[in-house]
PDB file of C-alpha atoms in Angstrom:
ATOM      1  CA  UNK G   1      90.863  61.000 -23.370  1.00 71.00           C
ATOM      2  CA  UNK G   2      91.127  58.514 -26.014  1.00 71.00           C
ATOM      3  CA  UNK G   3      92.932  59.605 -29.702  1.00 87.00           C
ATOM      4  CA  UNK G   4      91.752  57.766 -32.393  1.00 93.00           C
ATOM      5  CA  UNK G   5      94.182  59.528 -35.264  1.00 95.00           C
ATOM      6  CA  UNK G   6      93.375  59.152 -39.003  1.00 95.00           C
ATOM      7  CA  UNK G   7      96.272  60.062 -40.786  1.00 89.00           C
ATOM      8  CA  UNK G   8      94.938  61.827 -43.370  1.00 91.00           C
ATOM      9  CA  UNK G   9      92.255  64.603 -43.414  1.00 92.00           C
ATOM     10  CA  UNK G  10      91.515  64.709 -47.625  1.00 95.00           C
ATOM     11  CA  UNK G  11      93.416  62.676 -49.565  1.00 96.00           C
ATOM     12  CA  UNK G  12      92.674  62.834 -54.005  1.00 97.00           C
ATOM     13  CA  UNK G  13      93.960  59.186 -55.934  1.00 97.00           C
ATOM     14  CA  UNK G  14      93.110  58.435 -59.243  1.00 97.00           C
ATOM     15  CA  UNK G  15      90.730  55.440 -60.464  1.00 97.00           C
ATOM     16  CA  UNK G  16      92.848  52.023 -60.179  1.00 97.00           C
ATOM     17  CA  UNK G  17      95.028  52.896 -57.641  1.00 97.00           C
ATOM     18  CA  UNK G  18      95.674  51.254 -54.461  1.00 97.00           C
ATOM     19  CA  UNK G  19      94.728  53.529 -51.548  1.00 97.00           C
ATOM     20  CA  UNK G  20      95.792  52.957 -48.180  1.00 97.00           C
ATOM     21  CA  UNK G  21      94.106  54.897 -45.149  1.00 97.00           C
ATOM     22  CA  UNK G  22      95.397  54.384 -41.765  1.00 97.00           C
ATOM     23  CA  UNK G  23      93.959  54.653 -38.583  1.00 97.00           C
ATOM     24  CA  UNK G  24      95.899  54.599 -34.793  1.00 97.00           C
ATOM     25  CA  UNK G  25      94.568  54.707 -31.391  1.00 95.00           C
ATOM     26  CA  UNK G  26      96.439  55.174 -28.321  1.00 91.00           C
ATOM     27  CA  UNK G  27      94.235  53.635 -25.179  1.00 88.00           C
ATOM     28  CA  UNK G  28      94.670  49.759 -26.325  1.00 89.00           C
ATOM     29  CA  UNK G  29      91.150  49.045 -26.840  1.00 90.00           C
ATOM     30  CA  UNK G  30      90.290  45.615 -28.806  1.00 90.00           C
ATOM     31  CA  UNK G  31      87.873  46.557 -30.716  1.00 92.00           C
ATOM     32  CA  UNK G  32      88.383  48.423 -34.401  1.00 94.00           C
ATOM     33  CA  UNK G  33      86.123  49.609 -36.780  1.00 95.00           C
ATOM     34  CA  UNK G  34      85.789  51.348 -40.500  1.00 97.00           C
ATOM     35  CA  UNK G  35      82.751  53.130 -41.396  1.00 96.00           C
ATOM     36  CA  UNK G  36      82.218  54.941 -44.785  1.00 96.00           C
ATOM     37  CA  UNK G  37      79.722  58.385 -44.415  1.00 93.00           C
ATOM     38  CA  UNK G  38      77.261  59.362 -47.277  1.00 92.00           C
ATOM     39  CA  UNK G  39      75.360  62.127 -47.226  1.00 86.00           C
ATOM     40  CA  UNK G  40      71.380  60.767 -46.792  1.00 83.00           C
ATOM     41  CA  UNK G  41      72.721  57.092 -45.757  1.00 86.00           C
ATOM     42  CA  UNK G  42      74.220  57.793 -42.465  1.00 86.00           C
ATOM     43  CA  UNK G  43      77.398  55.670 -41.247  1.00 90.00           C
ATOM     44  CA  UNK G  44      77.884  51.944 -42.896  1.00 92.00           C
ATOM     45  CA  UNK G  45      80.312  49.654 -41.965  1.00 93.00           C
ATOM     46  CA  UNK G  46      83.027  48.129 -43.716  1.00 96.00           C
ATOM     47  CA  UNK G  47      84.879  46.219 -41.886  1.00 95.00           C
ATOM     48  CA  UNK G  48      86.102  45.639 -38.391  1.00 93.00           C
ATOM     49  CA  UNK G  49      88.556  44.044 -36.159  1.00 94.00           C
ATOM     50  CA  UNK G  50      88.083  42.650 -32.758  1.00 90.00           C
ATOM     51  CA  UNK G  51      91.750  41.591 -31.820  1.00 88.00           C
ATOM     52  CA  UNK G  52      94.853  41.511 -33.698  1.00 90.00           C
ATOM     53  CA  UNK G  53      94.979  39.630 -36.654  1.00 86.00           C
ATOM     54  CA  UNK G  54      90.760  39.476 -36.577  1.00 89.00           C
ATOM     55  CA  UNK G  55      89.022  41.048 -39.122  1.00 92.00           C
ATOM     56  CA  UNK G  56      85.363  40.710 -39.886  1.00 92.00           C
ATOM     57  CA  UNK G  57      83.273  42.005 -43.210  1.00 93.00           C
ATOM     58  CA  UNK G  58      80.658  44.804 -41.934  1.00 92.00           C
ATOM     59  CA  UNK G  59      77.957  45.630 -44.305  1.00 90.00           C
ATOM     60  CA  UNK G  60      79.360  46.756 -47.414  1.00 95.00           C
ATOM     61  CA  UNK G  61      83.159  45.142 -47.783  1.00 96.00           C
ATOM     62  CA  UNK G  62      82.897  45.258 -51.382  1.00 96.00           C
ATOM     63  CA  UNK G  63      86.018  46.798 -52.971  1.00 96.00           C
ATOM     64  CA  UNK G  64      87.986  47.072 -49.587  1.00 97.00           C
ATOM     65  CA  UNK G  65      90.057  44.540 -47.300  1.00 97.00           C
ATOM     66  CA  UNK G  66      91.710  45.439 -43.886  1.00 97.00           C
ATOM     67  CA  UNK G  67      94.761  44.799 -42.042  1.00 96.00           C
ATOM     68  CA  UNK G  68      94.968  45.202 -38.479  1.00 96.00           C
ATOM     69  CA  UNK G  69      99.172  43.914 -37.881  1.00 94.00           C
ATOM     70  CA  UNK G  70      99.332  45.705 -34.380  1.00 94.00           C
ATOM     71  CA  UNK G  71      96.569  46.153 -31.692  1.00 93.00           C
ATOM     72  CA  UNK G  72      96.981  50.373 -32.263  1.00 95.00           C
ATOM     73  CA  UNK G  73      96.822  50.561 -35.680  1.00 96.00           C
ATOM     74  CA  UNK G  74      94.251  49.311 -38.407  1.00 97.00           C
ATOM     75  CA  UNK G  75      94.232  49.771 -41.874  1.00 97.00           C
ATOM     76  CA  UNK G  76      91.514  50.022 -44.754  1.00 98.00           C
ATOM     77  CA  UNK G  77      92.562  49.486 -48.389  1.00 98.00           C
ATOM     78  CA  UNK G  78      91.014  49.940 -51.350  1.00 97.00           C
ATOM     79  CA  UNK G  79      92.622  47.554 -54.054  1.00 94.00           C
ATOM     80  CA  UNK G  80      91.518  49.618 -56.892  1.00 97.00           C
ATOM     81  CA  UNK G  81      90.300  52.144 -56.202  1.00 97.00           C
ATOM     82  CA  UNK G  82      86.913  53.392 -58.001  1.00 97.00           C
ATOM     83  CA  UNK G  83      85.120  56.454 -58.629  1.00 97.00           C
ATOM     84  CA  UNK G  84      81.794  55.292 -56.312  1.00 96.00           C
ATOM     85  CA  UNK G  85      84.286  55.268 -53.132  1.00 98.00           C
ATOM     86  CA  UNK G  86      84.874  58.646 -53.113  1.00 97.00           C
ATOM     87  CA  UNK G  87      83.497  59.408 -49.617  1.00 97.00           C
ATOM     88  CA  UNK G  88      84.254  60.799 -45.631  1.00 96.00           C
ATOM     89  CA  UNK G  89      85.879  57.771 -43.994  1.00 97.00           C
ATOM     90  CA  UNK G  90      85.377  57.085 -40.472  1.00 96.00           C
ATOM     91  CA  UNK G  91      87.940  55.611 -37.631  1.00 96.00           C
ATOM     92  CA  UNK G  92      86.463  53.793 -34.256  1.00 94.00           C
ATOM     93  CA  UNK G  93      87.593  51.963 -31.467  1.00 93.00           C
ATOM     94  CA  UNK G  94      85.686  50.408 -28.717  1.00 89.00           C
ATOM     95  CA  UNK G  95      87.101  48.894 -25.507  1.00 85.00           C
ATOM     96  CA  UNK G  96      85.003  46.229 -25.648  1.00 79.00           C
ATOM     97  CA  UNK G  97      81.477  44.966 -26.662  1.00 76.00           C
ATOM     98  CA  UNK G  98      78.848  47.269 -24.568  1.00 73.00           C
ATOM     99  CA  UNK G  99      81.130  50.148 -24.460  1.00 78.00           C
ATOM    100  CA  UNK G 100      80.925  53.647 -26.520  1.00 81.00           C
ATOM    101  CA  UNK G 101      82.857  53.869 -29.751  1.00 88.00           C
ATOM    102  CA  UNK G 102      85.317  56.480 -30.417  1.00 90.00           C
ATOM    103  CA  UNK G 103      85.776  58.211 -33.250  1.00 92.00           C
ATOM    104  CA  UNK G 104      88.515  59.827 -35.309  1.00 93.00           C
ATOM    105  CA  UNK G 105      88.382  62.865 -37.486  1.00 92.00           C
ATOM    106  CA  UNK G 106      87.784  61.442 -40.915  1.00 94.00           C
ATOM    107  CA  UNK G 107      89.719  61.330 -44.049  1.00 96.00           C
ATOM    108  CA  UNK G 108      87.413  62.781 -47.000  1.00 95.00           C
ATOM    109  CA  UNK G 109      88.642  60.746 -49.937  1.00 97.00           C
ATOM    110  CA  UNK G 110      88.343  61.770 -53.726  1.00 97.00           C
ATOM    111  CA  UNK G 111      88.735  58.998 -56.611  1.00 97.00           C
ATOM    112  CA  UNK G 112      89.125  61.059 -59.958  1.00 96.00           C
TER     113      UNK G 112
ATOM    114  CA  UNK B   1      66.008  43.510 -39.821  1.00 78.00           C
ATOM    115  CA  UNK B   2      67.593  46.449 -37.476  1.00 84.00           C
ATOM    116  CA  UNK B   3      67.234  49.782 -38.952  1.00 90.00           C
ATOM    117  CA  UNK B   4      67.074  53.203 -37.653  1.00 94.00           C
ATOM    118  CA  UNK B   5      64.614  56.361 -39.068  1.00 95.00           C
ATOM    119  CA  UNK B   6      65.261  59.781 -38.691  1.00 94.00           C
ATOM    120  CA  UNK B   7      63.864  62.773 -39.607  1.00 87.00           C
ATOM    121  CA  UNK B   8      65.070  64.561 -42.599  1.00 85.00           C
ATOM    122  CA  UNK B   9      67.207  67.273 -42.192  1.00 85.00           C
ATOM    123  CA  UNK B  10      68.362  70.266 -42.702  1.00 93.00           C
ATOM    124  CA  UNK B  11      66.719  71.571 -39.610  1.00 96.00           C
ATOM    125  CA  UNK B  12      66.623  75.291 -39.007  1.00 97.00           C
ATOM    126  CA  UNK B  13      66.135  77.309 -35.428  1.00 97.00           C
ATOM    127  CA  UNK B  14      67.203  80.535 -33.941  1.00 97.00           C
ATOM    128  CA  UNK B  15      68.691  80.766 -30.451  1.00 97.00           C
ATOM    129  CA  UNK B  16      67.097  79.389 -27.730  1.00 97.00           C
ATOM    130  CA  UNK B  17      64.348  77.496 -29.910  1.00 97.00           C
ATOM    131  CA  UNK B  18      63.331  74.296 -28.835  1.00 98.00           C
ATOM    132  CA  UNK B  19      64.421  71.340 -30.561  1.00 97.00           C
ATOM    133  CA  UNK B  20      63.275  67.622 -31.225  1.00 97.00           C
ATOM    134  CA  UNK B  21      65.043  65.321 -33.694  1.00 97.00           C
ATOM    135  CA  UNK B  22      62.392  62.223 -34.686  1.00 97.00           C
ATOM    136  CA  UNK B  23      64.461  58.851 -34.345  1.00 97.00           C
ATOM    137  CA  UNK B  24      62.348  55.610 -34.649  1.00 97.00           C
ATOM    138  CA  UNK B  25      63.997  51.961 -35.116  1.00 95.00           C
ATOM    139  CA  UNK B  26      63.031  48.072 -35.806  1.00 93.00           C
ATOM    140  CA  UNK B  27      65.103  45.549 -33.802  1.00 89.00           C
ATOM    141  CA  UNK B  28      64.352  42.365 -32.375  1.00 81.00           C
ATOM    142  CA  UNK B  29      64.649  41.970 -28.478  1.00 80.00           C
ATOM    143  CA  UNK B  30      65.801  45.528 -26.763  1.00 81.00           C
ATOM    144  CA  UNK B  31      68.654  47.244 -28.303  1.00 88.00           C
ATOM    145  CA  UNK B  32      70.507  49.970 -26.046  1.00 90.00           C
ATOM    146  CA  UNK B  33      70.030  53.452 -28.047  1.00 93.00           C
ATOM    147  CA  UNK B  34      72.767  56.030 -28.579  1.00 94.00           C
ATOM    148  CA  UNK B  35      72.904  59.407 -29.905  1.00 97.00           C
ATOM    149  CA  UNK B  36      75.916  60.834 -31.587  1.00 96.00           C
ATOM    150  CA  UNK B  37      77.035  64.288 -32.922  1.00 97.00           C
ATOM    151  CA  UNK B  38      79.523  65.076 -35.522  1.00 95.00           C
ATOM    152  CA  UNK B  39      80.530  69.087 -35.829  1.00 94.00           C
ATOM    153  CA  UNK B  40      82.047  70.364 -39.083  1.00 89.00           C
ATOM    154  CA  UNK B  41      84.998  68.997 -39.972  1.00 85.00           C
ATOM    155  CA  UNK B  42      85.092  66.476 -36.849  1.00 87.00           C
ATOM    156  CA  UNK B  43      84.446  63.131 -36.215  1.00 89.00           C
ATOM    157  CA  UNK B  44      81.444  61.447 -34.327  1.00 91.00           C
ATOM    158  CA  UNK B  45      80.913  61.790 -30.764  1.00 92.00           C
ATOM    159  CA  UNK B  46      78.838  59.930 -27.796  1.00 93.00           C
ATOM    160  CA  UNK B  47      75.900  62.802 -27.015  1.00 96.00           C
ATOM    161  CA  UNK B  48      73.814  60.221 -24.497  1.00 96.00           C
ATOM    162  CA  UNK B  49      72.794  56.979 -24.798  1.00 94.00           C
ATOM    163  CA  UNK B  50      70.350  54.674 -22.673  1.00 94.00           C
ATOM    164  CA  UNK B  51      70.279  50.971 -22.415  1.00 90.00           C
ATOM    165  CA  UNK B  52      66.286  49.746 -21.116  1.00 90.00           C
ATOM    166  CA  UNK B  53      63.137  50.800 -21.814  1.00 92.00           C
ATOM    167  CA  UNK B  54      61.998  54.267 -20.121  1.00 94.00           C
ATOM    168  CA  UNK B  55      65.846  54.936 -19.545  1.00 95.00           C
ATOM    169  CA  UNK B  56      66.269  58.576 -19.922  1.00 97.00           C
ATOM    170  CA  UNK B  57      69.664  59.548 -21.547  1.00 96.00           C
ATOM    171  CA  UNK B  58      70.918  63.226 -20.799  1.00 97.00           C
ATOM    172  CA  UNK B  59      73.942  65.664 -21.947  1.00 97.00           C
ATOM    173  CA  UNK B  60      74.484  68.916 -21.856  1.00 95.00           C
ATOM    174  CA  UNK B  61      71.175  69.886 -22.126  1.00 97.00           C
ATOM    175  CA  UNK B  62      70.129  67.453 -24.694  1.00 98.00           C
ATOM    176  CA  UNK B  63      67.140  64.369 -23.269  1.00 98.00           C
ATOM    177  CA  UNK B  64      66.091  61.468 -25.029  1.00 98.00           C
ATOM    178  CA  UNK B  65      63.909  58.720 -23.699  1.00 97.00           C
ATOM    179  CA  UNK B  66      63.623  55.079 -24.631  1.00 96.00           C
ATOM    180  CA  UNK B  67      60.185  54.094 -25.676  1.00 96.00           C
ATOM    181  CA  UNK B  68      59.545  51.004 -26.354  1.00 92.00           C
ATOM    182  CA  UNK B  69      55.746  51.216 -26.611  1.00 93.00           C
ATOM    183  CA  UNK B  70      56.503  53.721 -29.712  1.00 95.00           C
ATOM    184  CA  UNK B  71      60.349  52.153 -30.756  1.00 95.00           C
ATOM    185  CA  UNK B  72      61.400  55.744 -30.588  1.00 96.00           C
ATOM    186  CA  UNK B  73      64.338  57.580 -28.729  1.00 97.00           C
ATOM    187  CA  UNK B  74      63.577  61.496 -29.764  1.00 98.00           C
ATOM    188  CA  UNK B  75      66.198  63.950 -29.336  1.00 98.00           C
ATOM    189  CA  UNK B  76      65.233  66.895 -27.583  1.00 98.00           C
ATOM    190  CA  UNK B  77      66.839  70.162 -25.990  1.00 98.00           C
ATOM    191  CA  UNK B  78      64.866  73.246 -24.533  1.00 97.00           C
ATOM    192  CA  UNK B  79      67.045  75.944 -25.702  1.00 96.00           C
ATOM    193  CA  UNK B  80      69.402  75.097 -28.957  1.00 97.00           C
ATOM    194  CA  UNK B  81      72.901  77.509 -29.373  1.00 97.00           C
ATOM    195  CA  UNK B  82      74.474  78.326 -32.507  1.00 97.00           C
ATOM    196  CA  UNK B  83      77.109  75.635 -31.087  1.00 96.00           C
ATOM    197  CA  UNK B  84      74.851  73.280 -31.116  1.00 97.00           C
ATOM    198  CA  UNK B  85      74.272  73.241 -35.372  1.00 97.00           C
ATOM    199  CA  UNK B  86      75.840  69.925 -36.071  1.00 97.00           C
ATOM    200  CA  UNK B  87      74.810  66.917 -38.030  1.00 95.00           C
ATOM    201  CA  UNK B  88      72.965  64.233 -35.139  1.00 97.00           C
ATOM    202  CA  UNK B  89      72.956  60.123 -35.492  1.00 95.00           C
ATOM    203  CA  UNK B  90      70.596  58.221 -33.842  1.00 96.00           C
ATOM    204  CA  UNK B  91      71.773  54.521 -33.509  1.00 94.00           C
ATOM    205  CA  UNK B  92      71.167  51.333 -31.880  1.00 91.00           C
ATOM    206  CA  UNK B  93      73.519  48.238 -31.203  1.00 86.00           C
ATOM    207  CA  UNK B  94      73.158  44.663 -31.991  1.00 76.00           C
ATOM    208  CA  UNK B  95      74.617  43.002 -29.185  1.00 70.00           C
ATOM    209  CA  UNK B  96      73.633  39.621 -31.351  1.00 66.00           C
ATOM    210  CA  UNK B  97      76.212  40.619 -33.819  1.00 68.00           C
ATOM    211  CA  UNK B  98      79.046  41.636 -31.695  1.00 70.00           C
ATOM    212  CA  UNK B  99      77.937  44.776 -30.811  1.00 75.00           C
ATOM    213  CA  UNK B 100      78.083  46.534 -33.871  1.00 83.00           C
ATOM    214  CA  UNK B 101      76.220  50.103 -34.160  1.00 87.00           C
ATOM    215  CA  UNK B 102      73.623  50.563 -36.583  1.00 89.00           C
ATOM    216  CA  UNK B 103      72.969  54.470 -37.435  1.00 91.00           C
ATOM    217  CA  UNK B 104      70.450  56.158 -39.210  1.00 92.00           C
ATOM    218  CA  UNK B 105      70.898  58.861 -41.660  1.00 92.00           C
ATOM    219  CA  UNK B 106      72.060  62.029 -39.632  1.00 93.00           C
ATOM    220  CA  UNK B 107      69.893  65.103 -38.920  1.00 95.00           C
ATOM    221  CA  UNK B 108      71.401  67.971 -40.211  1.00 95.00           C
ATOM    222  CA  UNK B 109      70.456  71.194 -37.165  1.00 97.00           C
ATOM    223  CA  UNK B 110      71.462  74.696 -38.093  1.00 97.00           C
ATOM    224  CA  UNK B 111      70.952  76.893 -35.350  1.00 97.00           C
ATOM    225  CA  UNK B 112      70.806  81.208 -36.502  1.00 96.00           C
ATOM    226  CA  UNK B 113      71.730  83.735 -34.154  1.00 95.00           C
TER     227      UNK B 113
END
């Protein structure tokens, strides 16, 4: 079965801070991906990586950047971090294009 | 552009009710169509998908079948469990754009014993 561990379940930072949220899957698929959940607006994505070193903005990068250093492991940050991004965020890999994502267990994150 | 409907949620049945979940979307050329579940406190996971028109996906118990006539993919299950309350995501993929998911909102199903 594929893992796809978030390494935090609920994390609280306070407005300005830098926030790092780390994601690490164990079946070296390619393909990485950051989602934030919102209740009554479904899954959006931030970003995602297709290879190491690759990084491409999803649909609402705003706020956020990504690092993605080793194939298992990808990274969100939030460079300051702001009230409107407190929110569930979601973890997925994907072998490759045309196959099912995977997804981890979330990290609910509060910005006070 | 690509978007996914749902029905709103919260939905509420008692054991062994039949359920359907509305999901309609708006895509150019023909998207495959997925439908996830996400229990409490877990992430999202692959309930069925199907990848042509009149494909029918199927899952422990759960159907849905690609219609392209209507651009729907309804969720639908004969007898719903109190295992079964989750929140469901109907989604399509944009294989123009690298394959990236699109989701609607999430259909919240409580099931009462």
């Amino acid at each position: 079965d594929v893992k796809v561990t978030q390494s935090s379940r609920y994390l609280v930072k306070r407005t300005g801070e830098k926030v790092f949220l780390e994601c690490v899957q164990d079946m070296d698929h390619e393909n990485m991906f950051w989602y934030r959940q919102d209740p009554g607006l479904g899954l959006r994505l931030i970003y995602f990586s297709y290879d190491v070193k690759m990084k491409e903005k999803g649909d609402i990068p705003e706020g956020y950047s990504v690092s993605r250093e080793k194939k298992e492991r990808f990274s969100l940050i939030l460079e300051s971090a702001s009230t409107n991004q407190t929110s569930m965020y979601l973890c997925a890999t994907r072998f490759t294009e045309g196959q099912p994502q995977h997804f981890g267990d979330g990290t609910r994150l509060s910005i006070l | 552009g690509n978007s996914v409907t749902q029905m709103e949620g919260p939905v509420t049945l008692s054991e062994e009710a039949f359920l359907t979940i509305n999901c309609t979307y708006t895509a150019t050329g023909y998207p495959s169509l997925f439908w996830y579940v996400q229990y409490p406190g877990e992430g999202l996971q692959l309930l069925l998908k199907a990848t042509k028109a009149d494909d029918k996906g199927s899952n422990k118990g759960f159907e849905a079948t690609y219609r392209k006539e209507t651009t729907s993919f309804h969720l639908e299950k004969g007898s719903v469990q109190v295992s079964d309350s989750a929140v469901y995501f109907c989604a399509l993929i944009r294989y123009n754009q690298g394959g990236k998911l699109i989701f609607g909102q999430g259909t919240e199903l409580s099931v009462k014993p």
